[in-house]
Amino acid sequence: SNKPPRKTSAPSSSTPKEDGLKHSADFEAKQIEIILNQKPRMNIDEFMEKHKGQLGDRMGMGLERQHAEYRKMLDEERNSKLSRGSNNKHLASEEDKDEKQKKKKSKKDKKDKKRKDKKEKKKRKDKKKDKKSSADSSSSSSTSDSESEVLTFVLSMWLDVIDLSSGSSEKAQERIQIW
């Protein structure tokens, strides 16, 4: 073969000064000082404790935590939707229950108020009709004021008697219209 023979490296008898690898005395002193005055290092347990969250996320624990949080959010959302119905009242929060009770009470109060207003309106209309009919009948009659006062007095006494005996005020109203 035409290859030149390989040179084997013999152990070098040269020192670092000869090779130019020696640093200055100041640099060496600083390095020695740094090595001697090092801060104590954390052991592996302290390191794991300090960086537990980051290490877990890198090892797949973060993904599991995200899934658990997402599942919890979905459960809360489902419970809030189910609590609206009548079959799952136990899932409703106390605030929701209080709000529903207030709404029911307010609706009930509104209905009661409407009923009272209607009754009062009807009473006012009836009174107006009574006044108009009595005013029409008194204007058409040819009696004097004193006679009408006497008739009114007699009529009221007669109505009191009728009310006591029959317990019906409708008959009394009919009698007034006749007069």
PDB file of C-alpha atoms in Angstrom, residues 77-165:
ATOM      1  CA  GLU A  77     -72.519  24.442  33.449  1.00  0.00           C
ATOM      2  CA  ARG A  78     -74.593  21.258  33.177  1.00  0.00           C
ATOM      3  CA  ASN A  79     -75.825  21.583  36.774  1.00  0.00           C
ATOM      4  CA  SER A  80     -76.826  25.193  36.245  1.00  0.00           C
ATOM      5  CA  LYS A  81     -78.851  24.230  33.161  1.00  0.00           C
ATOM      6  CA  LEU A  82     -80.452  21.242  34.872  1.00  0.00           C
ATOM      7  CA  SER A  83     -81.335  23.245  37.964  1.00  0.00           C
ATOM      8  CA  ARG A  84     -83.731  25.354  35.915  1.00  0.00           C
ATOM      9  CA  GLY A  85     -86.071  22.413  35.477  1.00  0.00           C
ATOM     10  CA  SER A  86     -88.512  21.036  38.008  1.00  0.00           C
ATOM     11  CA  ASN A  87     -86.875  17.582  38.326  1.00  0.00           C
ATOM     12  CA  ASN A  88     -83.481  18.821  39.498  1.00  0.00           C
ATOM     13  CA  LYS A  89     -84.239  21.466  42.127  1.00  0.00           C
ATOM     14  CA  HIS A  90     -81.549  19.981  44.379  1.00  0.00           C
ATOM     15  CA  LEU A  91     -78.880  21.158  41.913  1.00  0.00           C
ATOM     16  CA  ALA A  92     -79.886  24.809  42.093  1.00  0.00           C
ATOM     17  CA  SER A  93     -77.730  27.071  44.207  1.00  0.00           C
ATOM     18  CA  GLU A  94     -79.213  28.894  47.176  1.00  0.00           C
ATOM     19  CA  GLU A  95     -79.070  32.213  45.286  1.00  0.00           C
ATOM     20  CA  ASP A  96     -81.056  30.764  42.380  1.00  0.00           C
ATOM     21  CA  LYS A  97     -83.663  29.385  44.777  1.00  0.00           C
ATOM     22  CA  ASP A  98     -84.000  32.751  46.524  1.00  0.00           C
ATOM     23  CA  GLU A  99     -84.359  34.567  43.190  1.00  0.00           C
ATOM     24  CA  LYS A 100     -87.072  32.160  42.028  1.00  0.00           C
ATOM     25  CA  GLN A 101     -88.993  32.582  45.280  1.00  0.00           C
ATOM     26  CA  LYS A 102     -88.794  36.368  44.975  1.00  0.00           C
ATOM     27  CA  LYS A 103     -90.054  36.172  41.386  1.00  0.00           C
ATOM     28  CA  LYS A 104     -92.959  33.972  42.465  1.00  0.00           C
ATOM     29  CA  LYS A 105     -93.846  36.354  45.273  1.00  0.00           C
ATOM     30  CA  SER A 106     -93.627  39.386  43.029  1.00  0.00           C
ATOM     31  CA  LYS A 107     -95.803  37.708  40.383  1.00  0.00           C
ATOM     32  CA  LYS A 108     -98.320  36.765  43.050  1.00  0.00           C
ATOM     33  CA  ASP A 109     -98.305  40.309  44.434  1.00  0.00           C
ATOM     34  CA  LYS A 110     -98.831  41.734  40.954  1.00  0.00           C
ATOM     35  CA  LYS A 111    -101.780  39.418  40.340  1.00  0.00           C
ATOM     36  CA  ASP A 112    -103.325  40.329  43.681  1.00  0.00           C
ATOM     37  CA  LYS A 113    -102.850  44.014  42.952  1.00  0.00           C
ATOM     38  CA  LYS A 114    -104.485  43.649  39.525  1.00  0.00           C
ATOM     39  CA  ARG A 115    -107.451  41.867  41.090  1.00  0.00           C
ATOM     40  CA  LYS A 116    -107.860  44.587  43.707  1.00  0.00           C
ATOM     41  CA  ASP A 117    -107.585  47.302  41.073  1.00  0.00           C
ATOM     42  CA  LYS A 118    -110.266  45.598  38.961  1.00  0.00           C
ATOM     43  CA  LYS A 119    -112.577  45.266  41.951  1.00  0.00           C
ATOM     44  CA  GLU A 120    -112.089  48.909  42.905  1.00  0.00           C
ATOM     45  CA  LYS A 121    -112.676  50.006  39.318  1.00  0.00           C
ATOM     46  CA  LYS A 122    -115.851  47.943  39.150  1.00  0.00           C
ATOM     47  CA  LYS A 123    -117.099  49.425  42.417  1.00  0.00           C
ATOM     48  CA  ARG A 124    -116.459  52.950  41.150  1.00  0.00           C
ATOM     49  CA  LYS A 125    -118.317  52.188  37.914  1.00  0.00           C
ATOM     50  CA  ASP A 126    -121.247  50.749  39.869  1.00  0.00           C
ATOM     51  CA  LYS A 127    -121.365  53.818  42.118  1.00  0.00           C
ATOM     52  CA  LYS A 128    -121.320  56.111  39.080  1.00  0.00           C
ATOM     53  CA  LYS A 129    -124.142  54.136  37.488  1.00  0.00           C
ATOM     54  CA  ASP A 130    -126.134  54.323  40.711  1.00  0.00           C
ATOM     55  CA  LYS A 131    -125.581  58.073  40.988  1.00  0.00           C
ATOM     56  CA  LYS A 132    -126.522  58.622  37.324  1.00  0.00           C
ATOM     57  CA  SER A 133    -129.663  56.523  37.587  1.00  0.00           C
ATOM     58  CA  SER A 134    -130.716  58.227  40.817  1.00  0.00           C
ATOM     59  CA  ALA A 135    -129.929  61.651  39.323  1.00  0.00           C
ATOM     60  CA  ASP A 136    -131.985  60.825  36.203  1.00  0.00           C
ATOM     61  CA  SER A 137    -134.938  59.614  38.226  1.00  0.00           C
ATOM     62  CA  SER A 138    -134.848  62.602  40.578  1.00  0.00           C
ATOM     63  CA  SER A 139    -134.707  65.109  37.714  1.00  0.00           C
ATOM     64  CA  SER A 140    -137.687  63.543  35.981  1.00  0.00           C
ATOM     65  CA  SER A 141    -139.840  63.503  39.090  1.00  0.00           C
ATOM     66  CA  SER A 142    -141.785  66.596  40.075  1.00  0.00           C
ATOM     67  CA  THR A 143    -141.211  66.307  43.792  1.00  0.00           C
ATOM     68  CA  SER A 144    -139.624  69.020  45.864  1.00  0.00           C
ATOM     69  CA  ASP A 145    -136.338  68.792  47.752  1.00  0.00           C
ATOM     70  CA  SER A 146    -137.962  68.098  51.096  1.00  0.00           C
ATOM     71  CA  GLU A 147    -140.017  65.271  49.642  1.00  0.00           C
ATOM     72  CA  SER A 148    -136.908  63.737  48.043  1.00  0.00           C
ATOM     73  CA  GLU A 149    -135.112  63.876  51.410  1.00  0.00           C
ATOM     74  CA  VAL A 150    -138.002  62.095  53.063  1.00  0.00           C
ATOM     75  CA  LEU A 151    -138.133  59.516  50.311  1.00  0.00           C
ATOM     76  CA  THR A 152    -134.383  58.944  50.562  1.00  0.00           C
ATOM     77  CA  PHE A 153    -134.641  58.473  54.298  1.00  0.00           C
ATOM     78  CA  VAL A 154    -137.564  56.048  53.993  1.00  0.00           C
ATOM     79  CA  LEU A 155    -135.843  54.220  51.205  1.00  0.00           C
ATOM     80  CA  SER A 156    -132.622  53.804  53.186  1.00  0.00           C
ATOM     81  CA  MET A 157    -134.582  52.481  56.173  1.00  0.00           C
ATOM     82  CA  TRP A 158    -136.484  50.102  53.942  1.00  0.00           C
ATOM     83  CA  LEU A 159    -133.207  48.865  52.372  1.00  0.00           C
ATOM     84  CA  ASP A 160    -131.709  48.249  55.813  1.00  0.00           C
ATOM     85  CA  VAL A 161    -134.715  46.104  56.675  1.00  0.00           C
ATOM     86  CA  ILE A 162    -134.468  44.195  53.401  1.00  0.00           C
ATOM     87  CA  ASP A 163    -130.718  43.643  53.853  1.00  0.00           C
ATOM     88  CA  LEU A 164    -131.210  42.300  57.342  1.00  0.00           C
ATOM     89  CA  SER A 165    -134.004  39.963  56.344  1.00  0.00           C
TER      90      SER A 165
END
